[in-house]
Amino acid sequence: MRISAAQRTENENRIRAAMDRLLRGELPPGGKCDIKTLAHEAGVDRTAFYGTRPYAHLRVEFERRLQDLQQAGDIPDPREAQIARLKAANAKFKERLVRSEQTIDELTEFRTQALARLAAQHEEIVRLREAATGTSRVSRLPAPRTTVIGSCS
């Protein structure tokens, strides 16, 4: 069915008005910032936006304007903005998790080395004590006194 030039102009005006509303973030309930919602809001068949159909140039304009907004950091669709925020937070948490795992690995290695050093030092002390008991040149000091006579101050 052919439409008149006046009807086509009226449809283009409705499409542009709907386009402006969607790009400002005024989305209908259950709608997104996409061609399907644009066609529904303008009261035009969605297929008119594709191929060599009469409103294909408006689809290109809508997608370009939407992409420009997204590159500027302004996302008119609140769900898309939420998805972008959640993806950014997820990436941040993954990075933090990697850093935490690296720290845990470093501390585990440090703990292992510290325990190995303590065990080696203990073995050395035990060896030196055994060597000291068998030698006559080493004299034992008397045990400390446990009773205090008078004041030291």
mmCIF file with all atom_site columns, N, CA and C in Angstrom, residues 20-94:
data_model
loop_
_atom_site.group_PDB
_atom_site.id
_atom_site.type_symbol
_atom_site.label_atom_id
_atom_site.label_alt_id
_atom_site.label_comp_id
_atom_site.label_asym_id
_atom_site.label_entity_id
_atom_site.label_seq_id
_atom_site.pdbx_PDB_ins_code
_atom_site.Cartn_x
_atom_site.Cartn_y
_atom_site.Cartn_z
_atom_site.occupancy
_atom_site.B_iso_or_equiv
_atom_site.pdbx_formal_charge
_atom_site.auth_seq_id
_atom_site.auth_comp_id
_atom_site.auth_asym_id
_atom_site.auth_atom_id
_atom_site.pdbx_PDB_model_num
ATOM 1   N N  . ASP A 1 20 ? 13.836 10.856  19.676 1.00 0.00 ? 20 ASP A N  1
ATOM 2   C CA . ASP A 1 20 ? 14.320 11.801  20.688 1.00 0.00 ? 20 ASP A CA 1
ATOM 3   C C  . ASP A 1 20 ? 13.955 11.338  22.098 1.00 0.00 ? 20 ASP A C  1
ATOM 4   N N  . ARG A 1 21 ? 12.719 10.840  22.267 1.00 0.00 ? 21 ARG A N  1
ATOM 5   C CA . ARG A 1 21 ? 12.299 10.360  23.594 1.00 0.00 ? 21 ARG A CA 1
ATOM 6   C C  . ARG A 1 21 ? 13.157 9.176   24.040 1.00 0.00 ? 21 ARG A C  1
ATOM 7   N N  . LEU A 1 22 ? 13.353 8.228   23.142 1.00 0.00 ? 22 LEU A N  1
ATOM 8   C CA . LEU A 1 22 ? 14.148 7.052   23.506 1.00 0.00 ? 22 LEU A CA 1
ATOM 9   C C  . LEU A 1 22 ? 15.584 7.430   23.838 1.00 0.00 ? 22 LEU A C  1
ATOM 10  N N  . LEU A 1 23 ? 16.147 8.338   23.070 1.00 0.00 ? 23 LEU A N  1
ATOM 11  C CA . LEU A 1 23 ? 17.543 8.725   23.306 1.00 0.00 ? 23 LEU A CA 1
ATOM 12  C C  . LEU A 1 23 ? 17.703 9.579   24.565 1.00 0.00 ? 23 LEU A C  1
ATOM 13  N N  . ARG A 1 24 ? 16.606 10.170  25.040 1.00 0.00 ? 24 ARG A N  1
ATOM 14  C CA . ARG A 1 24 ? 16.640 10.892  26.320 1.00 0.00 ? 24 ARG A CA 1
ATOM 15  C C  . ARG A 1 24 ? 16.480 9.942   27.489 1.00 0.00 ? 24 ARG A C  1
ATOM 16  N N  . GLY A 1 25 ? 16.151 8.678   27.185 1.00 0.00 ? 25 GLY A N  1
ATOM 17  C CA . GLY A 1 25 ? 15.985 7.693   28.243 1.00 0.00 ? 25 GLY A CA 1
ATOM 18  C C  . GLY A 1 25 ? 14.544 7.491   28.654 1.00 0.00 ? 25 GLY A C  1
ATOM 19  N N  . GLU A 1 26 ? 13.600 8.072   27.951 1.00 0.00 ? 26 GLU A N  1
ATOM 20  C CA . GLU A 1 26 ? 12.184 7.903   28.260 1.00 0.00 ? 26 GLU A CA 1
ATOM 21  C C  . GLU A 1 26 ? 11.689 6.636   27.570 1.00 0.00 ? 26 GLU A C  1
ATOM 22  N N  . LEU A 1 27 ? 11.922 5.514   28.215 1.00 0.00 ? 27 LEU A N  1
ATOM 23  C CA . LEU A 1 27 ? 11.577 4.220   27.633 1.00 0.00 ? 27 LEU A CA 1
ATOM 24  C C  . LEU A 1 27 ? 10.232 3.747   28.166 1.00 0.00 ? 27 LEU A C  1
ATOM 25  N N  . PRO A 1 28 ? 9.426  3.121   27.309 1.00 0.00 ? 28 PRO A N  1
ATOM 26  C CA . PRO A 1 28 ? 8.162  2.567   27.790 1.00 0.00 ? 28 PRO A CA 1
ATOM 27  C C  . PRO A 1 28 ? 8.435  1.340   28.655 1.00 0.00 ? 28 PRO A C  1
ATOM 28  N N  . PRO A 1 29 ? 7.493  0.957   29.495 1.00 0.00 ? 29 PRO A N  1
ATOM 29  C CA . PRO A 1 29 ? 7.699  -0.241  30.310 1.00 0.00 ? 29 PRO A CA 1
ATOM 30  C C  . PRO A 1 29 ? 7.941  -1.458  29.421 1.00 0.00 ? 29 PRO A C  1
ATOM 31  N N  . GLY A 1 30 ? 8.978  -2.188  29.717 1.00 0.00 ? 30 GLY A N  1
ATOM 32  C CA . GLY A 1 30 ? 9.325  -3.375  28.947 1.00 0.00 ? 30 GLY A CA 1
ATOM 33  C C  . GLY A 1 30 ? 10.041 -3.084  27.642 1.00 0.00 ? 30 GLY A C  1
ATOM 34  N N  . GLY A 1 31 ? 10.280 -1.810  27.331 1.00 0.00 ? 31 GLY A N  1
ATOM 35  C CA . GLY A 1 31 ? 10.946 -1.451  26.086 1.00 0.00 ? 31 GLY A CA 1
ATOM 36  C C  . GLY A 1 31 ? 12.420 -1.214  26.276 1.00 0.00 ? 31 GLY A C  1
ATOM 37  N N  . LYS A 1 32 ? 13.135 -1.253  25.181 1.00 0.00 ? 32 LYS A N  1
ATOM 38  C CA . LYS A 1 32 ? 14.568 -0.970  25.195 1.00 0.00 ? 32 LYS A CA 1
ATOM 39  C C  . LYS A 1 32 ? 14.820 0.188   24.253 1.00 0.00 ? 32 LYS A C  1
ATOM 40  N N  . CYS A 1 33 ? 16.049 0.596   24.180 1.00 0.00 ? 33 CYS A N  1
ATOM 41  C CA . CYS A 1 33 ? 16.437 1.656   23.243 1.00 0.00 ? 33 CYS A CA 1
ATOM 42  C C  . CYS A 1 33 ? 16.900 0.962   21.962 1.00 0.00 ? 33 CYS A C  1
ATOM 43  N N  . ASP A 1 34 ? 15.913 0.474   21.189 1.00 0.00 ? 34 ASP A N  1
ATOM 44  C CA . ASP A 1 34 ? 16.230 -0.252  19.966 1.00 0.00 ? 34 ASP A CA 1
ATOM 45  C C  . ASP A 1 34 ? 15.189 0.040   18.883 1.00 0.00 ? 34 ASP A C  1
ATOM 46  N N  . ILE A 1 35 ? 15.399 -0.528  17.713 1.00 0.00 ? 35 ILE A N  1
ATOM 47  C CA . ILE A 1 35 ? 14.531 -0.274  16.567 1.00 0.00 ? 35 ILE A CA 1
ATOM 48  C C  . ILE A 1 35 ? 13.123 -0.800  16.813 1.00 0.00 ? 35 ILE A C  1
ATOM 49  N N  . LYS A 1 36 ? 13.003 -1.937  17.451 1.00 0.00 ? 36 LYS A N  1
ATOM 50  C CA . LYS A 1 36 ? 11.687 -2.510  17.710 1.00 0.00 ? 36 LYS A CA 1
ATOM 51  C C  . LYS A 1 36 ? 10.841 -1.550  18.546 1.00 0.00 ? 36 LYS A C  1
ATOM 52  N N  . THR A 1 37 ? 11.419 -1.017  19.609 1.00 0.00 ? 37 THR A N  1
ATOM 53  C CA . THR A 1 37 ? 10.698 -0.082  20.461 1.00 0.00 ? 37 THR A CA 1
ATOM 54  C C  . THR A 1 37 ? 10.439 1.224   19.723 1.00 0.00 ? 37 THR A C  1
ATOM 55  N N  . LEU A 1 38 ? 11.401 1.671   18.917 1.00 0.00 ? 38 LEU A N  1
ATOM 56  C CA . LEU A 1 38 ? 11.214 2.885   18.125 1.00 0.00 ? 38 LEU A CA 1
ATOM 57  C C  . LEU A 1 38 ? 10.021 2.741   17.184 1.00 0.00 ? 38 LEU A C  1
ATOM 58  N N  . ALA A 1 39 ? 9.944  1.611   16.500 1.00 0.00 ? 39 ALA A N  1
ATOM 59  C CA . ALA A 1 39 ? 8.832  1.386   15.581 1.00 0.00 ? 39 ALA A CA 1
ATOM 60  C C  . ALA A 1 39 ? 7.504  1.334   16.336 1.00 0.00 ? 39 ALA A C  1
ATOM 61  N N  . HIS A 1 40 ? 7.494  0.667   17.471 1.00 0.00 ? 40 HIS A N  1
ATOM 62  C CA . HIS A 1 40 ? 6.265  0.564   18.267 1.00 0.00 ? 40 HIS A CA 1
ATOM 63  C C  . HIS A 1 40 ? 5.829  1.936   18.761 1.00 0.00 ? 40 HIS A C  1
ATOM 64  N N  . GLU A 1 41 ? 6.767  2.728   19.272 1.00 0.00 ? 41 GLU A N  1
ATOM 65  C CA . GLU A 1 41 ? 6.451  4.058   19.797 1.00 0.00 ? 41 GLU A CA 1
ATOM 66  C C  . GLU A 1 41 ? 5.972  5.010   18.703 1.00 0.00 ? 41 GLU A C  1
ATOM 67  N N  . ALA A 1 42 ? 6.496  4.854   17.505 1.00 0.00 ? 42 ALA A N  1
ATOM 68  C CA . ALA A 1 42 ? 6.109  5.736   16.399 1.00 0.00 ? 42 ALA A CA 1
ATOM 69  C C  . ALA A 1 42 ? 4.867  5.226   15.681 1.00 0.00 ? 42 ALA A C  1
ATOM 70  N N  . GLY A 1 43 ? 4.453  4.006   15.967 1.00 0.00 ? 43 GLY A N  1
ATOM 71  C CA . GLY A 1 43 ? 3.290  3.449   15.302 1.00 0.00 ? 43 GLY A CA 1
ATOM 72  C C  . GLY A 1 43 ? 3.553  3.078   13.850 1.00 0.00 ? 43 GLY A C  1
ATOM 73  N N  . VAL A 1 44 ? 4.781  2.620   13.579 1.00 0.00 ? 44 VAL A N  1
ATOM 74  C CA . VAL A 1 44 ? 5.200  2.268   12.222 1.00 0.00 ? 44 VAL A CA 1
ATOM 75  C C  . VAL A 1 44 ? 5.642  0.807   12.231 1.00 0.00 ? 44 VAL A C  1
ATOM 76  N N  . ASP A 1 45 ? 5.444  0.122   11.121 1.00 0.00 ? 45 ASP A N  1
ATOM 77  C CA . ASP A 1 45 ? 5.892  -1.260  10.995 1.00 0.00 ? 45 ASP A CA 1
ATOM 78  C C  . ASP A 1 45 ? 7.418  -1.315  11.064 1.00 0.00 ? 45 ASP A C  1
ATOM 79  N N  . ARG A 1 46 ? 7.931  -2.245  11.838 1.00 0.00 ? 46 ARG A N  1
ATOM 80  C CA . ARG A 1 46 ? 9.378  -2.340  12.042 1.00 0.00 ? 46 ARG A CA 1
ATOM 81  C C  . ARG A 1 46 ? 10.129 -2.644  10.749 1.00 0.00 ? 46 ARG A C  1
ATOM 82  N N  . THR A 1 47 ? 9.518  -3.371  9.844  1.00 0.00 ? 47 THR A N  1
ATOM 83  C CA . THR A 1 47 ? 10.208 -3.723  8.597  1.00 0.00 ? 47 THR A CA 1
ATOM 84  C C  . THR A 1 47 ? 10.473 -2.509  7.721  1.00 0.00 ? 47 THR A C  1
ATOM 85  N N  . ALA A 1 48 ? 9.792  -1.400  7.993  1.00 0.00 ? 48 ALA A N  1
ATOM 86  C CA . ALA A 1 48 ? 9.998  -0.189  7.193  1.00 0.00 ? 48 ALA A CA 1
ATOM 87  C C  . ALA A 1 48 ? 11.367 0.445   7.455  1.00 0.00 ? 48 ALA A C  1
ATOM 88  N N  . PHE A 1 49 ? 12.097 -0.062  8.468  1.00 0.00 ? 49 PHE A N  1
ATOM 89  C CA . PHE A 1 49 ? 13.401 0.497   8.814  1.00 0.00 ? 49 PHE A CA 1
ATOM 90  C C  . PHE A 1 49 ? 14.563 -0.249  8.160  1.00 0.00 ? 49 PHE A C  1
ATOM 91  N N  . TYR A 1 50 ? 14.283 -1.323  7.432  1.00 0.00 ? 50 TYR A N  1
ATOM 92  C CA . TYR A 1 50 ? 15.363 -2.165  6.909  1.00 0.00 ? 50 TYR A CA 1
ATOM 93  C C  . TYR A 1 50 ? 15.397 -2.170  5.388  1.00 0.00 ? 50 TYR A C  1
ATOM 94  N N  . GLY A 1 51 ? 16.581 -2.470  4.868  1.00 0.00 ? 51 GLY A N  1
ATOM 95  C CA . GLY A 1 51 ? 16.765 -2.599  3.426  1.00 0.00 ? 51 GLY A CA 1
ATOM 96  C C  . GLY A 1 51 ? 16.547 -1.281  2.705  1.00 0.00 ? 51 GLY A C  1
ATOM 97  N N  . THR A 1 52 ? 15.755 -1.344  1.631  1.00 0.00 ? 52 THR A N  1
ATOM 98  C CA . THR A 1 52 ? 15.483 -0.142  0.833  1.00 0.00 ? 52 THR A CA 1
ATOM 99  C C  . THR A 1 52 ? 14.128 0.431   1.179  1.00 0.00 ? 52 THR A C  1
ATOM 100 N N  . ARG A 1 53 ? 13.621 0.096   2.347  1.00 0.00 ? 53 ARG A N  1
ATOM 101 C CA . ARG A 1 53 ? 12.311 0.589   2.777  1.00 0.00 ? 53 ARG A CA 1
ATOM 102 C C  . ARG A 1 53 ? 12.382 2.079   3.073  1.00 0.00 ? 53 ARG A C  1
ATOM 103 N N  . PRO A 1 54 ? 11.226 2.730   3.222  1.00 0.00 ? 54 PRO A N  1
ATOM 104 C CA . PRO A 1 54 ? 11.203 4.196   3.285  1.00 0.00 ? 54 PRO A CA 1
ATOM 105 C C  . PRO A 1 54 ? 11.900 4.827   4.495  1.00 0.00 ? 54 PRO A C  1
ATOM 106 N N  . TYR A 1 55 ? 12.030 4.111   5.615  1.00 0.00 ? 55 TYR A N  1
ATOM 107 C CA . TYR A 1 55 ? 12.592 4.745   6.817  1.00 0.00 ? 55 TYR A CA 1
ATOM 108 C C  . TYR A 1 55 ? 13.955 4.164   7.197  1.00 0.00 ? 55 TYR A C  1
ATOM 109 N N  . ALA A 1 56 ? 14.612 3.522   6.269  1.00 0.00 ? 56 ALA A N  1
ATOM 110 C CA . ALA A 1 56 ? 15.925 2.930   6.541  1.00 0.00 ? 56 ALA A CA 1
ATOM 111 C C  . ALA A 1 56 ? 16.930 4.003   6.951  1.00 0.00 ? 56 ALA A C  1
ATOM 112 N N  . HIS A 1 57 ? 16.825 5.182   6.360  1.00 0.00 ? 57 HIS A N  1
ATOM 113 C CA . HIS A 1 57 ? 17.759 6.266   6.715  1.00 0.00 ? 57 HIS A CA 1
ATOM 114 C C  . HIS A 1 57 ? 17.551 6.720   8.156  1.00 0.00 ? 57 HIS A C  1
ATOM 115 N N  . LEU A 1 58 ? 16.319 6.605   8.660  1.00 0.00 ? 58 LEU A N  1
ATOM 116 C CA . LEU A 1 58 ? 16.066 6.978   10.053 1.00 0.00 ? 58 LEU A CA 1
ATOM 117 C C  . LEU A 1 58 ? 16.640 5.928   11.015 1.00 0.00 ? 58 LEU A C  1
ATOM 118 N N  . ARG A 1 59 ? 16.627 4.670   10.613 1.00 0.00 ? 59 ARG A N  1
ATOM 119 C CA . ARG A 1 59 ? 17.263 3.632   11.424 1.00 0.00 ? 59 ARG A CA 1
ATOM 120 C C  . ARG A 1 59 ? 18.756 3.905   11.541 1.00 0.00 ? 59 ARG A C  1
ATOM 121 N N  . VAL A 1 60 ? 19.385 4.243   10.409 1.00 0.00 ? 60 VAL A N  1
ATOM 122 C CA . VAL A 1 60 ? 20.819 4.540   10.412 1.00 0.00 ? 60 VAL A CA 1
ATOM 123 C C  . VAL A 1 60 ? 21.096 5.740   11.313 1.00 0.00 ? 60 VAL A C  1
ATOM 124 N N  . GLU A 1 61 ? 20.260 6.759   11.222 1.00 0.00 ? 61 GLU A N  1
ATOM 125 C CA . GLU A 1 61 ? 20.431 7.956   12.060 1.00 0.00 ? 61 GLU A CA 1
ATOM 126 C C  . GLU A 1 61 ? 20.267 7.612   13.533 1.00 0.00 ? 61 GLU A C  1
ATOM 127 N N  . PHE A 1 62 ? 19.253 6.800   13.852 1.00 0.00 ? 62 PHE A N  1
ATOM 128 C CA . PHE A 1 62 ? 19.011 6.393   15.241 1.00 0.00 ? 62 PHE A CA 1
ATOM 129 C C  . PHE A 1 62 ? 20.200 5.615   15.795 1.00 0.00 ? 62 PHE A C  1
ATOM 130 N N  . GLU A 1 63 ? 20.686 4.651   15.022 1.00 0.00 ? 63 GLU A N  1
ATOM 131 C CA . GLU A 1 63 ? 21.821 3.842   15.479 1.00 0.00 ? 63 GLU A CA 1
ATOM 132 C C  . GLU A 1 63 ? 23.079 4.687   15.632 1.00 0.00 ? 63 GLU A C  1
ATOM 133 N N  . ARG A 1 64 ? 23.288 5.651   14.755 1.00 0.00 ? 64 ARG A N  1
ATOM 134 C CA . ARG A 1 64 ? 24.455 6.527   14.853 1.00 0.00 ? 64 ARG A CA 1
ATOM 135 C C  . ARG A 1 64 ? 24.365 7.389   16.107 1.00 0.00 ? 64 ARG A C  1
ATOM 136 N N  . ARG A 1 65 ? 23.188 7.978   16.343 1.00 0.00 ? 65 ARG A N  1
ATOM 137 C CA . ARG A 1 65 ? 23.018 8.826   17.526 1.00 0.00 ? 65 ARG A CA 1
ATOM 138 C C  . ARG A 1 65 ? 23.163 8.012   18.811 1.00 0.00 ? 65 ARG A C  1
ATOM 139 N N  . LEU A 1 66 ? 22.627 6.797   18.799 1.00 0.00 ? 66 LEU A N  1
ATOM 140 C CA . LEU A 1 66 ? 22.746 5.923   19.968 1.00 0.00 ? 66 LEU A CA 1
ATOM 141 C C  . LEU A 1 66 ? 24.211 5.573   20.220 1.00 0.00 ? 66 LEU A C  1
ATOM 142 N N  . GLN A 1 67 ? 24.943 5.271   19.163 1.00 0.00 ? 67 GLN A N  1
ATOM 143 C CA . GLN A 1 67 ? 26.364 4.948   19.294 1.00 0.00 ? 67 GLN A CA 1
ATOM 144 C C  . GLN A 1 67 ? 27.151 6.163   19.787 1.00 0.00 ? 67 GLN A C  1
ATOM 145 N N  . ASP A 1 68 ? 26.814 7.352   19.296 1.00 0.00 ? 68 ASP A N  1
ATOM 146 C CA . ASP A 1 68 ? 27.493 8.572   19.757 1.00 0.00 ? 68 ASP A CA 1
ATOM 147 C C  . ASP A 1 68 ? 27.269 8.782   21.250 1.00 0.00 ? 68 ASP A C  1
ATOM 148 N N  . LEU A 1 69 ? 26.041 8.555   21.705 1.00 0.00 ? 69 LEU A N  1
ATOM 149 C CA . LEU A 1 69 ? 25.752 8.694   23.134 1.00 0.00 ? 69 LEU A CA 1
ATOM 150 C C  . LEU A 1 69 ? 26.538 7.676   23.956 1.00 0.00 ? 69 LEU A C  1
ATOM 151 N N  . GLN A 1 70 ? 26.599 6.450   23.462 1.00 0.00 ? 70 GLN A N  1
ATOM 152 C CA . GLN A 1 70 ? 27.315 5.410   24.194 1.00 0.00 ? 70 GLN A CA 1
ATOM 153 C C  . GLN A 1 70 ? 28.801 5.701   24.260 1.00 0.00 ? 70 GLN A C  1
ATOM 154 N N  . GLN A 1 71 ? 29.363 6.231   23.180 1.00 0.00 ? 71 GLN A N  1
ATOM 155 C CA . GLN A 1 71 ? 30.792 6.568   23.190 1.00 0.00 ? 71 GLN A CA 1
ATOM 156 C C  . GLN A 1 71 ? 31.073 7.739   24.117 1.00 0.00 ? 71 GLN A C  1
ATOM 157 N N  . ALA A 1 72 ? 30.093 8.612   24.287 1.00 0.00 ? 72 ALA A N  1
ATOM 158 C CA . ALA A 1 72 ? 30.255 9.744   25.201 1.00 0.00 ? 72 ALA A CA 1
ATOM 159 C C  . ALA A 1 72 ? 30.050 9.325   26.654 1.00 0.00 ? 72 ALA A C  1
ATOM 160 N N  . GLY A 1 73 ? 29.641 8.060   26.861 1.00 0.00 ? 73 GLY A N  1
ATOM 161 C CA . GLY A 1 73 ? 29.460 7.565   28.224 1.00 0.00 ? 73 GLY A CA 1
ATOM 162 C C  . GLY A 1 73 ? 28.042 7.701   28.723 1.00 0.00 ? 73 GLY A C  1
ATOM 163 N N  . ASP A 1 74 ? 27.123 8.174   27.898 1.00 0.00 ? 74 ASP A N  1
ATOM 164 C CA . ASP A 1 74 ? 25.736 8.338   28.288 1.00 0.00 ? 74 ASP A CA 1
ATOM 165 C C  . ASP A 1 74 ? 24.928 7.220   27.643 1.00 0.00 ? 74 ASP A C  1
ATOM 166 N N  . ILE A 1 75 ? 24.355 6.361   28.480 1.00 0.00 ? 75 ILE A N  1
ATOM 167 C CA . ILE A 1 75 ? 23.579 5.234   27.958 1.00 0.00 ? 75 ILE A CA 1
ATOM 168 C C  . ILE A 1 75 ? 22.115 5.486   28.312 1.00 0.00 ? 75 ILE A C  1
ATOM 169 N N  . PRO A 1 76 ? 21.277 5.719   27.301 1.00 0.00 ? 76 PRO A N  1
ATOM 170 C CA . PRO A 1 76 ? 19.885 6.071   27.587 1.00 0.00 ? 76 PRO A CA 1
ATOM 171 C C  . PRO A 1 76 ? 19.063 4.923   28.168 1.00 0.00 ? 76 PRO A C  1
ATOM 172 N N  . ASP A 1 77 ? 19.418 3.696   27.878 1.00 0.00 ? 77 ASP A N  1
ATOM 173 C CA . ASP A 1 77 ? 18.674 2.549   28.377 1.00 0.00 ? 77 ASP A CA 1
ATOM 174 C C  . ASP A 1 77 ? 19.186 2.199   29.770 1.00 0.00 ? 77 ASP A C  1
ATOM 175 N N  . PRO A 1 78 ? 18.354 2.327   30.812 1.00 0.00 ? 78 PRO A N  1
ATOM 176 C CA . PRO A 1 78 ? 18.837 2.063   32.168 1.00 0.00 ? 78 PRO A CA 1
ATOM 177 C C  . PRO A 1 78 ? 19.339 0.629   32.354 1.00 0.00 ? 78 PRO A C  1
ATOM 178 N N  . ARG A 1 79 ? 18.729 -0.318  31.652 1.00 0.00 ? 79 ARG A N  1
ATOM 179 C CA . ARG A 1 79 ? 19.206 -1.700  31.770 1.00 0.00 ? 79 ARG A CA 1
ATOM 180 C C  . ARG A 1 79 ? 20.590 -1.844  31.168 1.00 0.00 ? 79 ARG A C  1
ATOM 181 N N  . GLU A 1 80 ? 20.811 -1.201  30.036 1.00 0.00 ? 80 GLU A N  1
ATOM 182 C CA . GLU A 1 80 ? 22.136 -1.257  29.414 1.00 0.00 ? 80 GLU A CA 1
ATOM 183 C C  . GLU A 1 80 ? 23.167 -0.571  30.311 1.00 0.00 ? 80 GLU A C  1
ATOM 184 N N  . ALA A 1 81 ? 22.762 0.540   30.927 1.00 0.00 ? 81 ALA A N  1
ATOM 185 C CA . ALA A 1 81 ? 23.670 1.233   31.849 1.00 0.00 ? 81 ALA A CA 1
ATOM 186 C C  . ALA A 1 81 ? 23.992 0.341   33.045 1.00 0.00 ? 81 ALA A C  1
ATOM 187 N N  . GLN A 1 82 ? 22.991 -0.349  33.550 1.00 0.00 ? 82 GLN A N  1
ATOM 188 C CA . GLN A 1 82 ? 23.215 -1.257  34.676 1.00 0.00 ? 82 GLN A CA 1
ATOM 189 C C  . GLN A 1 82 ? 24.132 -2.398  34.266 1.00 0.00 ? 82 GLN A C  1
ATOM 190 N N  . ILE A 1 83 ? 23.925 -2.929  33.071 1.00 0.00 ? 83 ILE A N  1
ATOM 191 C CA . ILE A 1 83 ? 24.792 -4.005  32.581 1.00 0.00 ? 83 ILE A CA 1
ATOM 192 C C  . ILE A 1 83 ? 26.225 -3.512  32.469 1.00 0.00 ? 83 ILE A C  1
ATOM 193 N N  . ALA A 1 84 ? 26.401 -2.294  31.945 1.00 0.00 ? 84 ALA A N  1
ATOM 194 C CA . ALA A 1 84 ? 27.748 -1.733  31.819 1.00 0.00 ? 84 ALA A CA 1
ATOM 195 C C  . ALA A 1 84 ? 28.388 -1.547  33.195 1.00 0.00 ? 84 ALA A C  1
ATOM 196 N N  . ARG A 1 85 ? 27.608 -1.039  34.166 1.00 0.00 ? 85 ARG A N  1
ATOM 197 C CA . ARG A 1 85 ? 28.129 -0.862  35.527 1.00 0.00 ? 85 ARG A CA 1
ATOM 198 C C  . ARG A 1 85 ? 28.520 -2.201  36.142 1.00 0.00 ? 85 ARG A C  1
ATOM 199 N N  . LEU A 1 86 ? 27.657 -3.201  35.957 1.00 0.00 ? 86 LEU A N  1
ATOM 200 C CA . LEU A 1 86 ? 27.935 -4.514  36.539 1.00 0.00 ? 86 LEU A CA 1
ATOM 201 C C  . LEU A 1 86 ? 29.143 -5.175  35.889 1.00 0.00 ? 86 LEU A C  1
ATOM 202 N N  . LYS A 1 87 ? 29.304 -4.982  34.584 1.00 0.00 ? 87 LYS A N  1
ATOM 203 C CA . LYS A 1 87 ? 30.483 -5.533  33.912 1.00 0.00 ? 87 LYS A CA 1
ATOM 204 C C  . LYS A 1 87 ? 31.755 -4.876  34.440 1.00 0.00 ? 87 LYS A C  1
ATOM 205 N N  . ALA A 1 88 ? 31.699 -3.559  34.635 1.00 0.00 ? 88 ALA A N  1
ATOM 206 C CA . ALA A 1 88 ? 32.863 -2.848  35.163 1.00 0.00 ? 88 ALA A CA 1
ATOM 207 C C  . ALA A 1 88 ? 33.179 -3.328  36.589 1.00 0.00 ? 88 ALA A C  1
ATOM 208 N N  . ALA A 1 89 ? 32.141 -3.482  37.406 1.00 0.00 ? 89 ALA A N  1
ATOM 209 C CA . ALA A 1 89 ? 32.349 -3.953  38.778 1.00 0.00 ? 89 ALA A CA 1
ATOM 210 C C  . ALA A 1 89 ? 32.889 -5.382  38.770 1.00 0.00 ? 89 ALA A C  1
ATOM 211 N N  . ASN A 1 90 ? 32.372 -6.202  37.872 1.00 0.00 ? 90 ASN A N  1
ATOM 212 C CA . ASN A 1 90 ? 32.845 -7.584  37.767 1.00 0.00 ? 90 ASN A CA 1
ATOM 213 C C  . ASN A 1 90 ? 34.321 -7.629  37.389 1.00 0.00 ? 90 ASN A C  1
ATOM 214 N N  . ALA A 1 91 ? 34.713 -6.798  36.436 1.00 0.00 ? 91 ALA A N  1
ATOM 215 C CA . ALA A 1 91 ? 36.123 -6.749  36.025 1.00 0.00 ? 91 ALA A CA 1
ATOM 216 C C  . ALA A 1 91 ? 36.998 -6.304  37.201 1.00 0.00 ? 91 ALA A C  1
ATOM 217 N N  . LYS A 1 92 ? 36.506 -5.329  37.962 1.00 0.00 ? 92 LYS A N  1
ATOM 218 C CA . LYS A 1 92 ? 37.251 -4.828  39.123 1.00 0.00 ? 92 LYS A CA 1
ATOM 219 C C  . LYS A 1 92 ? 37.409 -5.932  40.172 1.00 0.00 ? 92 LYS A C  1
ATOM 220 N N  . PHE A 1 93 ? 36.336 -6.691  40.405 1.00 0.00 ? 93 PHE A N  1
ATOM 221 C CA . PHE A 1 93 ? 36.397 -7.772  41.388 1.00 0.00 ? 93 PHE A CA 1
ATOM 222 C C  . PHE A 1 93 ? 37.317 -8.896  40.920 1.00 0.00 ? 93 PHE A C  1
ATOM 223 N N  . LYS A 1 94 ? 37.298 -9.180  39.631 1.00 0.00 ? 94 LYS A N  1
ATOM 224 C CA . LYS A 1 94 ? 38.197 -10.219 39.111 1.00 0.00 ? 94 LYS A CA 1
ATOM 225 C C  . LYS A 1 94 ? 39.650 -9.803  39.293 1.00 0.00 ? 94 LYS A C  1
#
